[in-house]
Amino acid sequence: EDQVTQSPEALRLQEGESSSLNCSYTVSGLRGLFWYRQDPGKGPEFLFTLYSAGEEKEKERLKATLTKKESFLHITAPKPEDSATYLCAVEREGGGADGLTFGKGTHLIIQP
Amino acid sequence: DGGITQSPKYLFRKEGQNVTLSCEQNLNHDAMYWYRQDPGQGLRLIYYSQIVNDFQKGDIAEGYSVSREKKESFPLTVTSAQKNPTAFYLCASSKGAQPQHFGDGTRLSIL
């Protein structure tokens, strides 16, 4: 069974204080690992897809990296508008369009 | 602008009542999905559909039903058999190997 574990569950940072969110996964053949951002009362917003170990993607203050067992979402010099819940999900190889397995998310708060 | 529209935003269900949540997309996506989100839990897959007139059960399909009569539409019915329906319901769609895109959800509560 595919499993995704995110840590920490919640993280409070000061504006400008860089940190990383972790996503550990177990899947029988990874087709892709996805990061989403979710604001309260909204649907998840797509951020990144990573396909193979060693791959990195960047967008503004966010950088996602992937190893064979985990992914990190690094946030550099965050601003209050980066406050959100960050979700990690995996798609199994050969799984077709049969849905993603999600972690429980990391609730990130950036204080001014 | 293309996107996924879920309605209503808030829905209340009485005991013994079936309710239907709407999901419409104009992205020309082939696959559509329904997820349930509970506080402190990850999104869980209820049903998915890869093509019109075909759909498969996800991990928690009991007490739910769907239809896919049109490419653009994938309504979810929460039946009276679903004993704990209070949750945030999210619809998503995708095309080929592209990532899934989500609507803004329907929050269902029990009266």
XYZ file of N, CA, C and O in Angstrom, chain B:
444
model
N -11.921 31.994 -18.624
C -10.809 31.207 -18.097
C -11.250 29.775 -17.854
O -12.352 29.536 -17.381
N -10.380 28.795 -18.191
C -10.708 27.408 -17.940
C -10.534 27.081 -16.482
O -9.685 27.644 -15.795
N -11.362 26.121 -16.011
C -11.227 25.736 -14.624
C -12.226 24.686 -14.233
O -12.941 24.124 -15.068
N -12.257 24.404 -12.937
C -13.169 23.420 -12.366
C -14.117 24.147 -11.417
O -13.652 24.875 -10.525
N -15.399 23.959 -11.624
C -16.402 24.631 -10.805
C -17.149 23.607 -9.981
O -17.755 22.675 -10.522
N -17.116 23.792 -8.671
C -17.880 22.939 -7.767
C -19.011 23.750 -7.151
O -18.833 24.896 -6.765
N -20.173 23.127 -7.051
C -21.309 23.796 -6.407
C -22.189 22.773 -5.709
O -22.245 21.603 -6.109
N -22.874 23.204 -4.634
C -22.726 24.516 -4.008
C -21.449 24.572 -3.171
O -20.780 23.549 -3.006
N -21.137 25.726 -2.618
C -19.960 25.858 -1.773
C -20.231 25.232 -0.400
O -19.360 24.634 0.219
N -21.474 25.395 0.083
C -21.894 24.806 1.361
C -23.186 24.018 1.133
O -24.063 24.456 0.373
N -23.319 22.882 1.805
C -24.487 22.022 1.632
C -24.812 21.370 2.968
O -23.911 20.951 3.706
N -26.116 21.281 3.248
C -26.557 20.673 4.502
C -27.441 19.481 4.177
O -28.303 19.558 3.317
N -27.232 18.398 4.889
C -27.990 17.172 4.650
C -28.792 16.800 5.884
O -28.272 16.856 7.006
N -30.034 16.426 5.648
C -30.873 15.908 6.737
C -30.697 14.404 6.822
O -30.282 13.759 5.859
N -31.053 13.837 7.951
C -30.993 12.384 8.137
C -31.813 11.680 7.058
O -32.928 12.087 6.752
N -31.235 10.636 6.459
C -31.963 9.848 5.480
C -32.053 10.454 4.102
O -32.701 9.901 3.206
N -31.390 11.577 3.908
C -31.494 12.289 2.641
C -30.271 12.027 1.764
O -29.157 11.926 2.263
N -30.494 11.910 0.457
C -29.392 11.888 -0.502
C -29.140 13.310 -0.976
O -30.091 14.073 -1.183
N -27.875 13.670 -1.158
C -27.552 14.976 -1.721
C -26.538 14.796 -2.840
O -25.726 13.875 -2.811
N -26.593 15.705 -3.827
C -25.694 15.612 -4.972
C -24.822 16.846 -5.060
O -25.313 17.975 -5.021
N -23.508 16.616 -5.197
C -22.528 17.672 -5.350
C -22.151 17.758 -6.830
O -21.884 16.738 -7.477
N -22.094 18.983 -7.334
C -21.820 19.191 -8.750
C -20.340 19.477 -8.978
O -19.688 20.163 -8.185
N -19.808 18.954 -10.082
C -18.449 19.273 -10.526
C -18.447 19.387 -12.040
O -18.803 18.429 -12.737
N -18.072 20.560 -12.533
C -18.015 20.816 -13.969
C -16.635 21.358 -14.325
O -16.108 22.208 -13.608
N -16.061 20.867 -15.440
C -14.767 21.390 -15.894
C -14.826 21.735 -17.381
O -15.490 21.040 -18.155
N -14.136 22.824 -17.730
C -14.053 23.239 -19.144
C -12.607 23.227 -19.613
O -12.211 24.046 -20.452
N -11.832 22.306 -19.064
C -10.413 22.180 -19.399
C -10.170 21.116 -20.465
O -9.024 20.858 -20.826
N -11.234 20.460 -20.919
C -11.125 19.356 -21.870
C -10.302 18.189 -21.303
O -9.599 17.487 -22.045
N -10.385 18.012 -19.995
C -9.676 16.911 -19.354
C -10.480 15.620 -19.459
O -11.705 15.623 -19.385
N -9.745 14.507 -19.628
C -10.417 13.215 -19.759
C -10.769 12.617 -18.403
O -11.819 12.015 -18.234
N -9.850 12.737 -17.443
C -10.025 12.078 -16.142
C -10.578 13.055 -15.112
O -10.210 14.230 -15.082
N -11.468 12.548 -14.272
C -12.019 13.337 -13.171
C -12.043 12.498 -11.906
O -12.125 11.261 -11.973
N -11.974 13.179 -10.752
C -11.809 12.512 -9.465
C -12.644 13.206 -8.395
O -12.851 14.414 -8.453
N -13.036 12.418 -7.383
C -13.614 12.973 -6.172
C -12.783 12.515 -4.974
O -12.481 11.316 -4.824
N -12.430 13.514 -4.133
C -11.706 13.253 -2.898
C -12.526 13.784 -1.721
O -13.278 14.746 -1.856
N -12.268 13.201 -0.582
C -12.849 13.683 0.672
C -11.698 14.125 1.568
O -10.668 13.434 1.653
N -11.873 15.286 2.238
C -10.846 15.798 3.143
C -11.466 16.025 4.517
O -12.454 16.759 4.647
N -10.894 15.396 5.523
C -11.315 15.555 6.915
C -10.195 16.241 7.686
O -9.016 16.081 7.344
N -10.538 16.992 8.744
C -9.499 17.686 9.518
C -8.417 16.725 9.989
O -8.706 15.650 10.517
N -7.164 17.110 9.770
C -6.052 16.290 10.242
C -5.798 15.046 9.414
O -4.963 14.218 9.793
N -6.501 14.914 8.297
C -6.288 13.733 7.443
C -5.939 14.180 6.032
O -6.304 15.263 5.595
N -5.262 13.292 5.331
C -4.975 13.569 3.925
C -6.221 13.406 3.076
O -7.221 12.849 3.518
N -6.168 13.878 1.842
C -7.265 13.661 0.907
C -7.385 12.168 0.623
O -6.389 11.479 0.413
N -8.628 11.670 0.610
C -8.867 10.260 0.313
C -9.757 10.149 -0.928
O -10.755 10.862 -1.048
N -9.408 9.213 -1.803
C -10.077 9.071 -3.091
C -11.394 8.321 -2.943
O -11.429 7.212 -2.392
N -12.480 8.917 -3.463
C -13.799 8.295 -3.379
C -14.104 7.534 -4.673
O -14.385 6.338 -4.661
N -14.086 8.231 -5.794
C -14.332 7.652 -7.106
C -13.466 8.383 -8.123
O -13.083 9.531 -7.910
N -13.197 7.700 -9.250
C -12.533 8.372 -10.350
C -13.067 7.832 -11.665
O -13.610 6.726 -11.740
N -12.874 8.641 -12.712
C -13.376 8.294 -14.039
C -12.332 8.701 -15.061
O -11.894 9.843 -15.074
N -11.958 7.784 -15.914
C -10.950 8.093 -16.928
C -11.582 8.477 -18.265
O -10.954 9.167 -19.073
N -12.804 8.006 -18.507
C -13.512 8.338 -19.752
C -15.011 8.403 -19.467
O -15.481 7.900 -18.437
N -15.731 8.971 -20.402
C -17.188 9.075 -20.270
C -17.795 7.679 -20.158
O -17.323 6.730 -20.782
N -18.827 7.585 -19.319
C -19.587 6.348 -19.105
C -18.775 5.239 -18.452
O -19.153 4.060 -18.545
N -17.693 5.602 -17.794
C -16.901 4.619 -17.062
C -16.334 5.259 -15.809
O -15.854 6.401 -15.851
N -16.393 4.540 -14.664
C -15.820 5.061 -13.436
C -15.451 3.891 -12.538
O -15.961 2.774 -12.697
N -14.531 4.155 -11.597
C -14.044 3.122 -10.694
C -14.109 3.608 -9.258
O -13.972 4.801 -8.985
N -14.276 2.664 -8.336
C -14.272 2.989 -6.916
C -12.855 3.304 -6.463
O -11.892 2.675 -6.889
N -12.764 4.294 -5.576
C -11.513 4.589 -4.919
C -11.435 3.865 -3.591
O -12.047 2.819 -3.387
N -10.712 4.468 -2.644
C -10.466 3.813 -1.363
C -11.656 3.836 -0.417
O -11.775 2.984 0.464
N -12.565 4.815 -0.584
C -13.664 4.978 0.384
C -14.990 5.202 -0.326
O -15.724 6.130 -0.043
N -15.350 4.331 -1.268
C -16.536 4.522 -2.105
C -17.859 4.202 -1.418
O -18.929 4.617 -1.893
N -17.838 3.481 -0.315
C -19.087 3.056 0.318
C -19.930 4.238 0.754
O -19.453 5.144 1.439
N -21.212 4.235 0.351
C -22.113 5.324 0.703
C -22.132 6.464 -0.296
O -22.826 7.460 -0.089
N -21.392 6.315 -1.381
C -21.331 7.332 -2.430
C -21.670 6.708 -3.784
O -21.492 5.508 -3.977
N -22.146 7.545 -4.720
C -22.334 7.092 -6.096
C -21.991 8.242 -7.028
O -22.022 9.415 -6.641
N -21.627 7.905 -8.276
C -21.255 8.916 -9.274
C -21.853 8.531 -10.621
O -22.332 7.414 -10.825
N -21.779 9.474 -11.552
C -22.116 9.221 -12.952
C -21.167 10.044 -13.804
O -20.622 11.054 -13.357
N -20.969 9.617 -15.055
C -20.119 10.381 -15.973
C -20.760 10.284 -17.357
O -20.317 9.567 -18.252
N -21.816 11.036 -17.523
C -22.561 11.027 -18.790
C -21.985 12.002 -19.798
O -22.198 11.858 -21.012
N -21.260 13.001 -19.320
C -20.620 13.971 -20.194
C -19.172 14.135 -19.757
O -18.852 13.996 -18.576
N -18.322 14.490 -20.686
C -16.897 14.665 -20.381
C -16.695 15.755 -19.342
O -15.816 15.687 -18.502
N -17.558 16.794 -19.404
C -17.360 17.966 -18.567
C -17.870 17.807 -17.145
O -17.558 18.612 -16.280
N -18.677 16.781 -16.889
C -19.410 16.730 -15.643
C -19.214 15.413 -14.907
O -19.248 14.336 -15.524
N -19.052 15.489 -13.565
C -18.832 14.280 -12.764
C -19.502 14.486 -11.401
O -18.837 14.722 -10.395
N -20.828 14.412 -11.327
C -21.525 14.653 -10.060
C -21.350 13.509 -9.062
O -21.277 12.334 -9.449
N -21.309 13.873 -7.793
C -21.167 12.916 -6.695
C -22.422 12.952 -5.841
O -22.826 14.029 -5.395
N -23.040 11.799 -5.603
C -24.187 11.711 -4.709
C -23.751 11.074 -3.397
O -23.152 9.988 -3.398
N -24.037 11.769 -2.311
C -23.784 11.248 -0.978
C -25.096 10.632 -0.505
O -26.091 11.348 -0.311
N -25.145 9.340 -0.373
C -26.404 8.670 -0.054
C -26.608 8.582 1.454
O -25.675 8.819 2.249
N -27.813 8.185 1.842
C -28.126 8.037 3.265
C -27.316 6.900 3.892
O -27.217 6.801 5.112
N -26.713 6.049 3.060
C -25.895 4.947 3.581
C -24.547 5.436 4.108
O -23.864 4.715 4.835
N -24.167 6.666 3.754
C -22.904 7.246 4.241
C -23.197 7.825 5.622
O -23.820 8.895 5.737
N -22.732 7.149 6.649
C -23.113 7.514 8.027
C -22.335 8.690 8.596
O -22.742 9.277 9.600
N -21.220 9.017 7.995
C -20.416 10.139 8.494
C -20.043 11.055 7.332
O -18.881 11.124 6.930
N -21.032 11.767 6.756
C -20.770 12.505 5.534
C -20.145 13.880 5.728
O -19.718 14.506 4.751
N -20.078 14.364 6.951
C -19.548 15.713 7.190
C -18.075 15.775 6.794
O -17.243 15.075 7.380
N -17.753 16.588 5.787
C -16.388 16.670 5.273
C -16.327 17.767 4.224
O -17.343 18.355 3.836
N -15.116 18.008 3.740
C -14.858 18.928 2.631
C -14.606 18.044 1.409
O -13.709 17.195 1.425
N -15.425 18.232 0.356
C -15.340 17.374 -0.825
C -14.678 18.134 -1.967
O -15.087 19.243 -2.317
N -13.678 17.509 -2.558
C -12.893 18.148 -3.621
C -12.976 17.339 -4.900
O -12.814 16.120 -4.892
N -13.200 18.044 -5.986
C -13.232 17.445 -7.317
C -11.957 17.867 -8.049
O -11.480 18.993 -7.881
N -11.390 16.967 -8.833
C -10.181 17.269 -9.590
C -10.303 16.702 -10.994
O -11.136 15.823 -11.256
N -9.469 17.190 -11.891
C -9.428 16.637 -13.247
C -8.002 16.671 -13.759
O -7.158 17.418 -13.254
N -7.748 15.836 -14.769
C -6.410 15.812 -15.371
C -6.504 15.288 -16.795
O -7.503 14.665 -17.189
N -5.430 15.516 -17.548
C -5.350 15.023 -18.922
C -4.006 14.370 -19.122
O -2.970 15.006 -18.854
N -4.011 13.127 -19.536
C -2.765 12.410 -19.768
C -1.902 12.383 -18.530
O -2.361 12.063 -17.446
N -0.624 12.755 -18.697
C 0.329 12.723 -17.593
C 0.400 14.045 -16.840
O 1.237 14.216 -15.958
N -0.495 14.975 -17.159
C -0.493 16.273 -16.492
C -0.954 16.133 -15.045
O -1.713 15.235 -14.712
N -0.522 17.055 -14.162
C -0.961 16.980 -12.766
C -2.447 17.271 -12.631
O -3.044 17.935 -13.479
N -3.030 16.784 -11.552
C -4.442 17.026 -11.296
C -4.646 18.477 -10.860
O -3.849 19.032 -10.111
N -5.739 19.062 -11.341
C -6.148 20.397 -10.924
C -7.455 20.281 -10.162
O -8.310 19.483 -10.530
N -7.600 21.089 -9.129
C -8.712 20.958 -8.206
C -9.672 22.129 -8.276
O -9.280 23.264 -8.585
N -10.943 21.841 -7.955
C -11.918 22.890 -7.713
C -11.775 23.409 -6.292
O -10.895 22.971 -5.541
N -12.665 24.337 -5.904
C -12.575 24.959 -4.588
C -13.455 24.303 -3.538
O -13.646 24.846 -2.460
N -14.006 23.144 -3.848
C -14.613 22.308 -2.831
C -16.043 22.627 -2.463
O -16.556 23.725 -2.716
N -16.703 21.639 -1.871
C -18.027 21.777 -1.265
C -17.926 21.264 0.169
O -17.427 20.154 0.397
N -18.390 22.106 1.100
C -18.383 21.681 2.513
C -19.766 21.162 2.861
O -20.749 21.902 2.776
N -19.834 19.886 3.229
C -21.102 19.224 3.549
C -21.216 19.053 5.066
O -20.278 18.576 5.716
N -22.365 19.449 5.589
C -22.625 19.310 7.022
C -23.966 18.630 7.243
O -24.831 18.655 6.350
N -24.141 18.086 8.431
C -25.392 17.415 8.791
C -26.264 18.347 9.621
O -25.776 18.996 10.554
N -27.559 18.411 9.258
C -28.479 19.233 10.050
C -28.942 18.453 11.268
O -29.154 17.237 11.199
